[in-house]
Tab-separated table of C-alpha atoms and ligand atoms in Angstrom:
chain	number	residue	atom	x	y	z
A	25	MET	CA	0.000	0.000	0.000
A	26	ALA	CA	1.217	3.470	-0.807
A	27	LEU	CA	2.791	5.492	1.973
A	28	ARG	CA	0.548	8.344	3.074
A	29	VAL	CA	1.762	11.827	3.963
A	30	GLY	CA	-0.629	14.265	5.633
A	31	VAL	CA	0.181	17.941	5.091
A	32	VAL	CA	-1.346	20.481	7.466
A	33	GLY	CA	-2.038	23.667	5.507
A	34	GLY	CA	-3.342	24.068	1.974
A	35	GLY	CA	-1.030	26.760	0.578
A	36	GLN	CA	1.322	26.692	-2.372
A	37	LEU	CA	3.992	24.657	-0.588
A	38	ALA	CA	1.511	21.812	-0.088
A	39	ARG	CA	0.380	22.279	-3.695
A	40	MET	CA	3.926	21.853	-4.962
A	41	MET	CA	4.316	18.566	-3.048
A	42	ILE	CA	1.504	17.045	-5.126
A	43	ALA	CA	3.454	16.343	-8.339
A	44	PRO	CA	6.463	14.724	-6.622
A	45	ALA	CA	4.104	12.703	-4.408
A	46	VAL	CA	2.466	11.280	-7.527
A	47	GLU	CA	5.891	10.477	-8.993
A	48	LEU	CA	7.052	8.785	-5.782
A	49	GLY	CA	3.814	6.811	-5.525
A	50	VAL	CA	3.066	8.525	-2.224
A	51	GLU	CA	-0.506	9.357	-1.302
A	52	LEU	CA	-0.708	13.006	-0.293
A	53	ARG	CA	-3.502	14.231	1.925
A	54	VAL	CA	-3.959	17.877	2.806
A	55	LEU	CA	-5.816	19.548	5.668
A	56	ALA	CA	-6.712	22.894	4.078
A	57	GLU	CA	-7.911	25.925	6.019
A	58	GLU	CA	-10.761	26.452	3.571
A	59	ALA	CA	-12.087	25.173	0.260
A	60	GLY	CA	-10.473	26.340	-2.965
A	61	MET	CA	-6.948	26.863	-1.619
A	62	SER	CA	-3.724	26.334	-3.583
A	63	ALA	CA	-3.491	22.661	-2.655
A	64	SER	CA	-7.207	21.954	-3.143
A	65	LEU	CA	-6.358	19.226	-5.680
A	66	ALA	CA	-5.162	17.105	-2.748
A	67	ALA	CA	-7.311	18.601	-0.003
A	68	THR	CA	-8.946	15.621	1.635
A	69	ALA	CA	-10.067	17.656	4.628
A	70	VAL	CA	-10.939	21.242	5.452
A	71	GLY	CA	-10.632	22.481	9.006
A	72	ASP	CA	-8.898	24.543	11.653
A	73	TYR	CA	-5.273	23.523	12.277
A	74	ARG	CA	-5.501	25.102	15.754
A	75	ASP	CA	-8.099	22.557	16.811
A	76	ALA	CA	-6.548	19.356	18.198
A	77	ASP	CA	-9.558	17.143	17.398
A	78	THR	CA	-9.617	18.304	13.777
A	79	VAL	CA	-5.910	17.649	13.303
A	80	LEU	CA	-6.059	14.311	15.160
A	81	ALA	CA	-8.920	13.124	12.946
A	82	PHE	CA	-6.964	14.165	9.848
A	83	ALA	CA	-3.836	12.372	11.093
A	84	ARG	CA	-5.589	9.130	11.969
A	85	ASP	CA	-4.601	7.149	8.915
A	86	VAL	CA	-1.483	8.738	7.521
A	87	ASP	CA	2.082	7.507	7.992
A	88	VAL	CA	3.479	10.923	8.801
A	89	VAL	CA	2.187	14.435	9.365
A	90	THR	CA	4.114	17.390	7.981
A	91	PHE	CA	3.385	21.054	7.309
A	92	ASP	CA	2.829	23.780	4.745
A	93	HIS	CA	3.516	26.404	7.460
A	94	GLU	CA	4.838	26.637	11.014
A	95	HIS	CA	1.727	27.904	12.774
A	96	VAL	CA	0.310	24.703	14.262
A	97	PRO	CA	0.245	25.369	18.023
A	98	GLN	CA	2.495	23.356	20.314
A	99	ASP	CA	-0.434	21.841	22.230
A	100	VAL	CA	-1.901	20.466	18.986
A	101	LEU	CA	1.505	19.060	18.019
A	102	ALA	CA	1.845	17.492	21.469
A	103	ALA	CA	-1.589	15.867	21.084
A	104	LEU	CA	-0.438	14.299	17.814
A	105	VAL	CA	2.753	12.950	19.348
A	106	ASP	CA	0.825	11.624	22.372
A	107	ALA	CA	-1.515	9.810	19.985
A	108	GLY	CA	1.480	8.059	18.432
A	109	VAL	CA	1.460	10.020	15.174
A	110	ALA	CA	4.833	10.519	13.425
A	111	VAL	CA	5.272	14.308	13.123
A	112	HIS	CA	8.089	15.773	11.018
A	113	PRO	CA	9.480	18.228	11.792
A	114	GLY	CA	8.618	17.419	15.401
A	115	PRO	CA	7.385	19.920	17.992
A	116	ALA	CA	10.755	20.167	19.737
A	117	ALA	CA	12.384	21.410	16.532
A	118	LEU	CA	9.427	23.436	15.274
A	119	ARG	CA	9.267	25.690	18.311
A	120	PHE	CA	12.549	27.266	17.190
A	121	ALA	CA	10.907	28.219	13.886
A	122	GLN	CA	7.798	29.465	15.703
A	123	ASP	CA	9.519	31.813	18.111
A	124	LYS	CA	12.468	33.993	17.080
A	125	LEU	CA	13.564	34.569	20.690
A	126	LEU	CA	13.787	30.832	21.357
A	127	MET	CA	15.661	30.482	18.078
A	128	ARG	CA	18.223	33.164	18.964
A	129	ALA	CA	18.855	31.628	22.406
A	130	ARG	CA	19.284	28.110	21.008
A	131	LEU	CA	21.525	29.228	18.128
A	132	GLN	CA	23.675	31.008	20.684
A	133	GLU	CA	24.014	27.752	22.657
A	134	LEU	CA	25.019	26.014	19.426
A	135	GLY	CA	27.664	28.685	18.794
A	136	MET	CA	26.099	29.761	15.488
A	137	PRO	CA	27.098	33.169	14.111
A	138	GLN	CA	24.228	35.633	14.398
A	139	PRO	CA	23.539	39.353	14.831
A	140	ASP	CA	23.854	40.817	18.335
A	141	TRP	CA	20.456	40.420	19.924
A	142	ALA	CA	18.498	40.825	23.149
A	143	ALA	CA	15.063	40.051	24.512
A	144	VAL	CA	13.530	43.419	25.439
A	145	SER	CA	10.459	43.637	27.671
A	146	ASN	CA	9.904	47.397	27.701
A	147	THR	CA	10.905	50.674	26.040
A	148	ASP	CA	13.768	51.316	28.479
A	149	GLU	CA	15.421	48.017	27.608
A	150	LEU	CA	14.918	48.617	23.891
A	151	GLN	CA	16.308	52.158	24.161
A	152	ALA	CA	19.392	50.830	25.974
A	153	PHE	CA	19.910	48.294	23.169
A	154	ILE	CA	19.532	51.023	20.509
A	155	ASP	CA	22.007	53.259	22.355
A	156	ASP	CA	24.497	50.384	22.561
A	157	HIS	CA	24.218	49.714	18.815
A	158	GLY	CA	24.903	53.052	17.192
A	159	GLY	CA	21.441	54.566	17.553
A	160	ARG	CA	19.524	52.058	15.427
A	161	ALA	CA	18.182	48.534	15.814
A	162	VAL	CA	15.831	46.031	14.224
A	163	VAL	CA	12.844	45.088	16.377
A	164	LYS	CA	10.880	41.913	15.706
A	165	THR	CA	7.770	40.326	17.097
A	166	PRO	CA	8.972	36.837	18.067
A	167	ARG	CA	5.879	35.035	16.814
A	168	GLY	CA	3.691	35.144	13.725
A	169	GLY	CA	5.784	37.393	11.447
A	170	TYR	CA	6.245	36.678	7.743
A	171	ASP	CA	7.334	38.562	4.612
A	172	GLY	CA	8.722	41.405	6.726
A	173	LYS	CA	5.538	41.932	8.750
A	174	GLY	CA	6.677	42.022	12.348
A	175	VAL	CA	10.079	43.525	11.473
A	176	ARG	CA	10.877	47.222	12.007
A	177	VAL	CA	14.042	49.293	11.844
A	178	VAL	CA	13.863	51.838	14.665
A	179	SER	CA	16.011	54.650	16.000
A	180	ALA	CA	13.831	55.339	19.055
A	181	ALA	CA	12.248	52.781	21.362
A	182	THR	CA	8.893	54.579	21.195
A	183	GLU	CA	8.570	53.373	17.599
A	184	ALA	CA	7.713	49.965	19.036
A	185	ASP	CA	5.148	51.273	21.553
A	186	ASP	CA	2.244	49.536	19.805
A	187	TRP	CA	4.039	46.184	19.929
A	188	PHE	CA	4.814	46.567	23.637
A	189	ALA	CA	1.153	47.455	24.209
A	190	ALA	CA	0.071	44.308	22.328
A	191	LEU	CA	2.486	42.226	24.421
A	192	ALA	CA	0.965	43.611	27.608
A	193	GLU	CA	-2.432	42.335	26.452
A	194	ASP	CA	-1.139	38.939	25.393
A	195	ALA	CA	-1.730	36.376	28.133
A	196	ARG	CA	1.514	34.651	27.128
A	197	GLY	CA	3.378	37.893	27.909
A	198	GLY	CA	6.941	37.793	26.794
A	199	ALA	CA	9.328	40.170	25.109
A	200	LEU	CA	10.286	41.568	21.722
A	201	LEU	CA	13.467	40.623	19.903
A	202	ALA	CA	15.969	43.441	19.353
A	203	GLU	CA	18.787	42.874	16.858
A	204	GLU	CA	21.700	44.932	15.645
A	205	LEU	CA	21.010	46.414	12.203
A	206	VAL	CA	23.341	44.258	10.111
A	207	ASP	CA	25.246	46.012	7.359
A	208	PHE	CA	24.945	43.138	4.904
A	209	SER	CA	26.182	43.027	1.334
A	210	ARG	CA	23.580	40.457	0.334
A	211	GLU	CA	21.187	37.830	1.648
A	212	LEU	CA	21.785	34.124	1.132
A	213	ALA	CA	19.893	30.965	1.971
A	214	GLN	CA	21.176	27.504	2.756
A	215	GLN	CA	18.844	24.530	2.535
A	216	VAL	CA	19.434	21.168	4.132
A	217	ALA	CA	17.296	18.028	4.129
A	218	ARG	CA	17.488	15.765	7.154
A	219	ARG	CA	15.939	12.349	7.756
A	220	PRO	CA	14.693	11.228	11.177
A	221	SER	CA	17.483	8.666	11.109
A	222	GLY	CA	19.969	11.511	10.798
A	223	ALA	CA	21.205	11.489	7.175
A	224	VAL	CA	21.545	14.998	5.718
A	225	ARG	CA	21.912	16.537	2.261
A	226	ALA	CA	22.885	20.161	1.675
A	227	TYR	CA	21.809	22.164	-1.371
A	228	PRO	CA	24.065	24.802	-2.905
A	229	VAL	CA	23.912	28.132	-1.077
A	230	VAL	CA	21.749	30.616	-3.026
A	231	GLU	CA	21.388	34.382	-3.177
A	232	THR	CA	17.974	35.790	-2.313
A	233	VAL	CA	16.917	39.278	-3.349
A	234	GLN	CA	14.209	40.865	-1.187
A	235	ARG	CA	12.008	43.796	-2.142
A	236	ASP	CA	9.842	45.434	0.527
A	237	GLY	CA	10.566	42.509	2.870
A	238	VAL	CA	9.359	39.952	0.294
A	239	CYS	CA	11.569	37.541	-1.622
A	240	ALA	CA	11.634	38.776	-5.232
A	241	GLU	CA	14.315	36.653	-6.849
A	242	VAL	CA	16.691	33.763	-6.132
A	243	ILE	CA	19.941	32.960	-7.945
A	244	ALA	CA	21.309	29.433	-7.551
A	245	PRO	CA	24.054	28.917	-6.736
A	246	ALA	CA	24.913	32.284	-5.191
A	247	PRO	CA	27.169	34.130	-7.674
A	248	HIS	CA	30.798	34.598	-6.640
A	249	ALA	CA	30.373	32.061	-3.859
A	250	ALA	CA	33.910	30.932	-3.204
A	251	GLU	CA	34.349	27.378	-1.988
A	252	ARG	CA	34.928	28.684	1.520
A	253	LEU	CA	31.581	30.517	1.557
A	254	GLN	CA	29.761	27.387	0.374
A	255	ARG	CA	31.552	25.310	2.982
A	256	VAL	CA	30.738	27.701	5.816
A	257	ALA	CA	27.089	27.980	4.713
A	258	SER	CA	26.557	24.237	4.523
A	259	THR	CA	28.354	23.703	7.828
A	260	ILE	CA	25.961	26.199	9.424
A	261	GLY	CA	22.945	24.555	7.749
A	262	VAL	CA	23.899	21.019	8.723
A	263	GLY	CA	24.892	22.172	12.227
A	264	ILE	CA	21.472	23.717	12.764
A	265	ALA	CA	19.593	20.751	11.264
A	266	ASP	CA	21.484	18.380	13.571
A	267	GLY	CA	21.541	20.692	16.590
A	268	LEU	CA	17.815	21.371	16.506
A	269	GLY	CA	16.864	17.877	15.356
A	270	VAL	CA	15.078	19.180	12.265
A	271	THR	CA	13.436	16.572	10.038
A	272	GLY	CA	12.378	17.389	6.481
A	273	MET	CA	13.599	20.507	4.702
A	274	LEU	CA	15.326	23.291	6.633
A	275	ALA	CA	16.051	26.715	5.153
A	276	VAL	CA	18.557	28.952	6.919
A	277	GLU	CA	18.329	32.598	5.849
A	278	LEU	CA	21.734	34.243	6.095
A	279	PHE	CA	23.275	37.683	5.862
A	280	GLU	CA	26.634	37.970	4.154
A	281	THR	CA	28.340	40.968	5.727
A	282	THR	CA	30.633	43.427	4.006
A	283	ASP	CA	33.535	41.810	5.895
A	284	GLU	CA	32.547	38.379	4.468
A	285	ARG	CA	31.007	36.810	7.536
A	286	LEU	CA	27.781	34.833	7.494
A	287	LEU	CA	25.141	35.547	10.148
A	288	VAL	CA	21.937	33.563	10.637
A	289	ASN	CA	18.799	35.645	10.124
A	290	GLU	CA	16.029	33.101	10.477
A	291	LEU	CA	14.883	29.524	9.936
A	292	ALA	CA	12.084	27.778	8.072
A	293	MET	CA	11.348	24.101	8.660
A	294	ARG	CA	9.558	23.219	5.446
A	295	PRO	CA	10.134	23.809	1.749
A	296	HIS	CA	10.967	27.490	1.309
A	297	ASN	CA	10.745	30.177	-1.351
A	298	SER	CA	14.545	30.184	-1.597
A	299	GLY	CA	14.384	26.584	-2.883
A	300	HIS	CA	11.759	26.860	-5.617
A	301	TRP	CA	14.560	26.959	-8.228
A	302	SER	CA	15.267	23.298	-7.380
A	303	GLN	CA	12.048	22.200	-9.157
A	304	ASP	CA	13.706	22.835	-12.510
A	305	GLY	CA	17.343	23.307	-11.517
A	306	ALA	CA	18.325	20.447	-9.195
A	307	ILE	CA	18.375	16.681	-9.457
A	308	THR	CA	15.942	16.440	-6.544
A	309	SER	CA	13.510	19.288	-5.927
A	310	GLN	CA	13.012	20.511	-2.377
A	311	PHE	CA	9.407	19.261	-2.504
A	312	GLU	CA	10.379	15.709	-3.428
A	313	GLN	CA	13.223	15.893	-0.911
A	314	HIS	CA	10.868	17.003	1.852
A	315	LEU	CA	8.589	14.021	1.199
A	316	ARG	CA	11.540	11.631	1.129
A	317	ALA	CA	12.956	13.100	4.327
A	318	VAL	CA	9.753	13.064	6.391
A	319	LEU	CA	9.099	9.468	5.274
A	320	ASP	CA	12.697	8.578	6.229
A	321	LEU	CA	13.383	7.410	2.666
A	322	PRO	CA	16.854	7.756	1.114
A	323	LEU	CA	17.518	11.371	0.166
A	324	GLY	CA	18.031	12.396	-3.447
A	325	ASP	CA	21.031	14.141	-4.896
A	326	ALA	CA	20.813	17.908	-4.253
A	327	ASP	CA	23.219	18.935	-7.012
A	328	PRO	CA	22.153	21.440	-9.669
A	329	VAL	CA	21.425	20.147	-13.175
A	330	ALA	CA	22.532	23.408	-14.792
A	331	GLU	CA	25.244	25.921	-14.007
A	332	TRP	CA	22.686	28.566	-13.078
A	333	SER	CA	19.065	28.771	-12.066
A	334	VAL	CA	17.057	31.924	-11.482
A	335	MET	CA	13.657	32.009	-9.809
A	336	VAL	CA	11.497	35.122	-10.020
A	337	ASN	CA	8.370	35.417	-7.898
A	338	ILE	CA	5.116	36.574	-9.435
A	339	LEU	CA	3.252	38.903	-7.112
A	340	GLY	CA	-0.443	39.659	-7.548
A	341	GLY	CA	-1.400	42.852	-9.270
A	342	PRO	CA	-3.239	42.239	-12.514
A	343	ALA	CA	-6.973	41.730	-12.549
A	344	ALA	CA	-7.983	38.119	-11.921
A	345	ASP	CA	-9.651	37.706	-15.294
A	346	SER	CA	-6.489	38.494	-17.236
A	347	LEU	CA	-4.174	36.051	-15.446
A	348	ASP	CA	-4.726	33.073	-17.757
A	349	ALA	CA	-4.012	35.167	-20.832
A	350	ARG	CA	-0.831	36.444	-19.217
A	351	PHE	CA	0.366	32.917	-18.466
A	352	ALA	CA	-0.239	31.931	-22.074
A	353	ALA	CA	1.641	34.979	-23.371
A	354	ALA	CA	4.619	34.426	-21.035
A	355	MET	CA	4.867	30.772	-22.061
A	356	THR	CA	4.618	31.665	-25.753
A	357	GLU	CA	7.368	34.285	-25.592
A	358	HIS	CA	9.669	32.380	-23.225
A	359	PRO	CA	9.508	28.643	-23.872
A	360	ALA	CA	12.642	28.104	-21.729
A	361	ALA	CA	10.828	29.517	-18.704
A	362	LYS	CA	8.927	27.189	-16.401
A	363	VAL	CA	5.910	29.021	-15.038
A	364	HIS	CA	4.518	27.647	-11.773
A	365	THR	CA	1.091	28.799	-10.662
A	366	TYR	CA	-0.470	28.632	-7.207
A	367	GLY	CA	-4.159	28.800	-8.129
A	368	LYS	CA	-4.592	31.872	-5.921
A	369	ALA	CA	-6.600	35.021	-6.539
A	370	PRO	CA	-4.039	37.708	-7.468
A	371	ARG	CA	-4.428	40.245	-4.679
A	372	PRO	CA	-1.798	42.999	-4.855
A	373	GLY	CA	1.521	41.886	-3.371
A	374	ARG	CA	0.398	38.282	-2.857
A	375	LYS	CA	2.684	35.533	-4.181
A	376	VAL	CA	0.646	33.878	-6.955
A	377	GLY	CA	3.345	31.962	-8.803
A	378	HIS	CA	6.962	31.939	-9.864
A	379	VAL	CA	9.129	31.444	-12.917
A	380	ASN	CA	12.196	29.213	-13.068
A	381	VAL	CA	14.837	29.256	-15.768
A	382	ALA	CA	17.990	27.114	-15.769
A	383	GLY	CA	20.967	27.297	-18.123
A	384	SER	CA	24.660	27.944	-18.550
A	385	ASP	CA	24.755	31.733	-19.015
A	386	LEU	CA	23.662	33.622	-15.908
A	387	ASP	CA	22.819	36.865	-17.755
A	388	GLU	CA	20.641	35.022	-20.250
A	389	VAL	CA	18.986	32.870	-17.560
A	390	ALA	CA	18.198	35.931	-15.436
A	391	TYR	CA	16.935	37.835	-18.471
A	392	GLN	CA	14.580	35.016	-19.502
A	393	ALA	CA	13.221	34.576	-15.968
A	394	ARG	CA	12.640	38.294	-15.408
A	395	ALA	CA	11.157	38.805	-18.873
A	396	ALA	CA	8.715	35.905	-18.440
A	397	ALA	CA	7.722	37.146	-14.967
A	398	SER	CA	7.260	40.686	-16.274
A	399	PHE	CA	4.150	39.548	-18.163
A	400	PHE	CA	2.422	39.439	-14.809
A	401	VAL	CA	3.363	42.952	-13.720
A	402	ASP	CA	1.180	45.880	-14.702
B	4	LIG	P1	10.176	37.584	8.285
B	4	LIG	O1	9.983	36.568	9.365
B	4	LIG	O2	9.033	38.524	8.145
B	4	LIG	O3	10.640	36.990	6.968
B	4	LIG	P2	12.919	38.405	8.781
B	4	LIG	O4	13.427	38.257	10.153
B	4	LIG	O5	13.392	37.433	7.752
B	4	LIG	O6	11.340	38.512	8.818
B	4	LIG	O7	13.260	39.862	8.243
B	4	LIG	C1	12.782	40.349	6.985
B	4	LIG	C2	13.859	41.162	6.284
B	4	LIG	O8	14.269	42.274	7.113
B	4	LIG	C3	15.159	40.383	6.045
B	4	LIG	O9	15.089	39.615	4.877
B	4	LIG	C4	16.183	41.498	5.975
B	4	LIG	O10	16.170	42.088	4.699
B	4	LIG	C5	15.667	42.483	7.007
B	4	LIG	N1	16.302	42.242	8.324
B	4	LIG	C6	15.864	41.385	9.279
B	4	LIG	N2	16.684	41.385	10.354
B	4	LIG	C7	17.675	42.265	10.077
B	4	LIG	C8	18.843	42.720	10.789
B	4	LIG	N3	19.138	42.283	12.019
B	4	LIG	N4	19.638	43.605	10.160
B	4	LIG	C9	19.350	44.079	8.919
B	4	LIG	N5	18.271	43.712	8.215
B	4	LIG	C10	17.447	42.816	8.772
């Protein structure tokens, strides 16, 4: 009988696991938040991932539960584990992707390079941190941030007053995360797959380009990445995967500083936007690799199949009724481009798809990817 993987969350990451699941002969089941989501093709259930009974019922007859996002509460995860369900990544690892303060403290214990940071509980503590770091700092809400929401550069502690007020009302209490404002030359990402039995596979380190806090473009491998940089990045990635006991795909977002150091920004324990290039540019895509890893199957080769891959995100903007025509036009003009669609309504700024191009000439690959993606921009 086919192995069954249950994915909690019906977004595009779950959607992109569907094709490799079919190829692997794995039965994919998805617990979607609502009908008509990206992964609705495989949505066998619709319900609230914060409700333990809903998730337990969904998990009853799958071999492993994994995730499209990191928001499943710890008590729901604990209920799954208590019921004997295999959960990958497990709750003990996931909490470091759910809470940036826990992550910073644990990475410090592991000796990982990271920005200077502090947990700040009030404006006085934040102001002291700002004063100690040249008059500016980055403040983050530890939980629930994504795409730059929950991240603010401040030069006065009062700029985070609303977040401190929200903390005061949150029964869980807690603190905000203050970080030094890193003077980085670029952002990189290192992905690693890890099986429950411990085997790991590192992907090439990639460059990620962010616009307005959202990933716009990824170049794989990162240009001008000397062997040393690749070695340091994969050592960090594997060290974190092992140290935190991550199972499945791990993405480590990194800053490369002007003095050529790598600092860990944040972690994702699932397939990640920085790895979409691997669908058309690596021997084993991150989505297939994630399924293999959470099922504890042998991992696939993570090497690139071309010298260069470029991924360009498509953000919503055009009117919904014109999207199909735009896809057709992009595919007609750029047959080398692989257009991936998420089946989402194109609200402004929302990720609705991406384009991958792979080849031997980086300028040409980047041109093709950007030109194909430009069909979707008004
Ligand atoms: P999110 O969880 O919303 O993705 P991140 O922590 O990744 O938030 O931050 C979003 C972006 O903000 C980063 O990609 C980076 O460009 C910038 N940023 C975050 N932390 C710092 C920092 N300490 N120094 C400089 N820039 C930062």
